[in-house]
């Protein structure tokens, strides 16, 4: 009996050992042209967790116990990824020499930020996140970045605050609005190429992440190609010229590596009239290898970006002046001068320690950022509005007169607008120097300034327990001190400015001198302090065909305002510290992937994320008082997605369905309104707002031949308001009592009936078909035809409240304000659908170890005119006034729109050695 048992155990052991017999895949990776070996190339068995890298001889060995058909993927920076079908049976596999082609389209990736993010107007009007996607090879995301970006398409309709950006593992999203400020490292394309991107809710080993995805930019010199790279660009987009130079020493004596990089970008004006561009960037990083497993690095980035801004315009203005028109700019002494410029200069300093061993990777970093963010504007005080598009200066003002249309005056207004469409600097100087002003300024050019000082500390650890599981954990603390104020930049010929509110005749600062000079702070001054601490943990497991992860995050956030001016309109609530606003929340997400075969696999993810409101939505009117939005709540995000992937020898693709619901969001807006309850400049607070995002994504790529590749991508989605949020308006009470909306300074307007209206989150339908040809002689060209549809302007919430029905004269409901009439008047209309054709091409040469490349792109080849977005004006906040304004079909307070660029080009030359 014992002998039989022993034999049975021996037989089972042999079977088990045979079942677990491993196979070794080996080979070496080389450059196809120069035949030199490629170090640190990644060799990965697709749809598994098994991967390795080439050694200093370019050789690799990958050991696996899998059996059956698989795809072996070989990839390296600046080279085309190679995918080799293999069959894992009983014998080891020696692949010999594997040759990789240099990626001829690498210039396309290097210049991505310049042809997408650089075209965005500014973060006040656009929150596009497509620059996040420059490191991905996913066909859908790649097309979204390169082709849909010019139409302000947003992946899944998400704001960029829901995607995280890290530099060397340190988070870069701003506490004020939650968004990354790409201008902080703009122009440094050569050194931000080494990126790790995770899409959507996928597991990330460096952060819990956002629902849009996460990007970590590795700035260490050892992770980038050594050598020198020089490049020069020409364009007619946001800038006209760019020069850039980068030198990477490589690792010297196996101890030290360093990089220096600098760039300059400029334009007297870009595609839009009067939009100057003046930017320089400099970067330096040094890395010291303590030993084989430990490194320490120090990095400094200085990027200054000065840029002329442009404005959204009504269709009336567009029809008269075209899509290049900019009302902010005019001519002074023969030179273009823009009244609204944005200047960002916020240097970054990073120190990182990295430990890498077989079972542990530890990354500890500290970052410090300081600097200024300035936005200029022209203030006017008891003087005519200098904006040439002010509604009283346009034909529609005379067509919509309550006493009847005045066509003669409308024609005169149009002729005057055609003759004098630009900002009139001479008239402004004449007004300020007139005898009647007695030295007091009627117009003042000033800067709204934010001076941030932020300290960030972060530690992450990636622990490999065994071949089936690993664990990621990270702790982050951020501390912000932000000083905000207005400063007089130019008195425009006057001697001084009287710092009062002209509507209420009250002082902005009762504690200091009322007359202000150039260079002095006026109007407002306050500090915002923020603290954010979060801890995340993630467990990853993988067994044969299935991979699972679960992640959680705990976050603590606090905000506080400190007023530095005692404002006469808020004498008891403007100076000193506000109460601290605190939030704490948990978030959790999980996902699974299952390999059907070596070429087909599926995945699904789900998350419940609780998120504190961003700082800009906490205080109602931070420039003037300490008032806090009442009953503040954490924002709750519920999101799920399901994905199907396939990788055939010639056809690869992805199909995704997603559903996301945002709950309890808060928003604060500022505008002048003639509402049913009265007229005033108000701060509109929107609370309990829910939003729904759902849709599908498709990306297909077909290798028609060794030289020709076809692609098809599509996104069909629905982004809409999912609740009727509450609206409260706030205002000062310094005016005459009979003119006040409410003596308390606040008026609750109840729910706004916006549920079912579409969100202004870019085109909700986007389709692109592309073809690419790569010639064996190292030139390539591609074209893509794009169709974008279902885009909407942002709606006014105050016009959807019950106050809209009230006649401000009688305080009774307008007799003809029936539900049907109101519904017709407030009907949301989509923007026009449109087609765009884009072309990209390039050529490269390798001569005696020196690499020369040319890259060119033409966007919107047929010069299509299209609107990228816009917003309804809230001035007409009651039914009677809005109805009257729309009678002529050309309303004075029509929606304002941003228009996309017409035909534009980008040309880049690069020389590497």
JSON list of N, CA and C in Angstrom, two decimals, residues 73 366 633 639 695:
[
{"chain": "A", "resi": 73, "resn": "UNK", "atom": "N", "xyz": [6.26, 41.37, -27.91]},
{"chain": "A", "resi": 73, "resn": "UNK", "atom": "CA", "xyz": [6.38, 42.78, -28.26]},
{"chain": "A", "resi": 73, "resn": "UNK", "atom": "C", "xyz": [7.76, 43.29, -27.86]},
{"chain": "A", "resi": 366, "resn": "UNK", "atom": "N", "xyz": [10.80, 65.87, -3.50]},
{"chain": "A", "resi": 366, "resn": "UNK", "atom": "CA", "xyz": [10.37, 67.13, -2.94]},
{"chain": "A", "resi": 366, "resn": "UNK", "atom": "C", "xyz": [10.40, 68.16, -4.06]},
{"chain": "A", "resi": 633, "resn": "UNK", "atom": "N", "xyz": [-20.01, 70.42, -0.14]},
{"chain": "A", "resi": 633, "resn": "UNK", "atom": "CA", "xyz": [-19.99, 68.96, -0.15]},
{"chain": "A", "resi": 633, "resn": "UNK", "atom": "C", "xyz": [-18.82, 68.46, -0.98]},
{"chain": "A", "resi": 639, "resn": "UNK", "atom": "N", "xyz": [-17.97, 55.83, -11.76]},
{"chain": "A", "resi": 639, "resn": "UNK", "atom": "CA", "xyz": [-17.56, 55.59, -13.15]},
{"chain": "A", "resi": 639, "resn": "UNK", "atom": "C", "xyz": [-17.29, 54.11, -13.38]},
{"chain": "A", "resi": 695, "resn": "UNK", "atom": "N", "xyz": [-20.92, 56.83, -23.21]},
{"chain": "A", "resi": 695, "resn": "UNK", "atom": "CA", "xyz": [-20.68, 56.70, -24.63]},
{"chain": "A", "resi": 695, "resn": "UNK", "atom": "C", "xyz": [-19.78, 55.53, -24.97]}
]
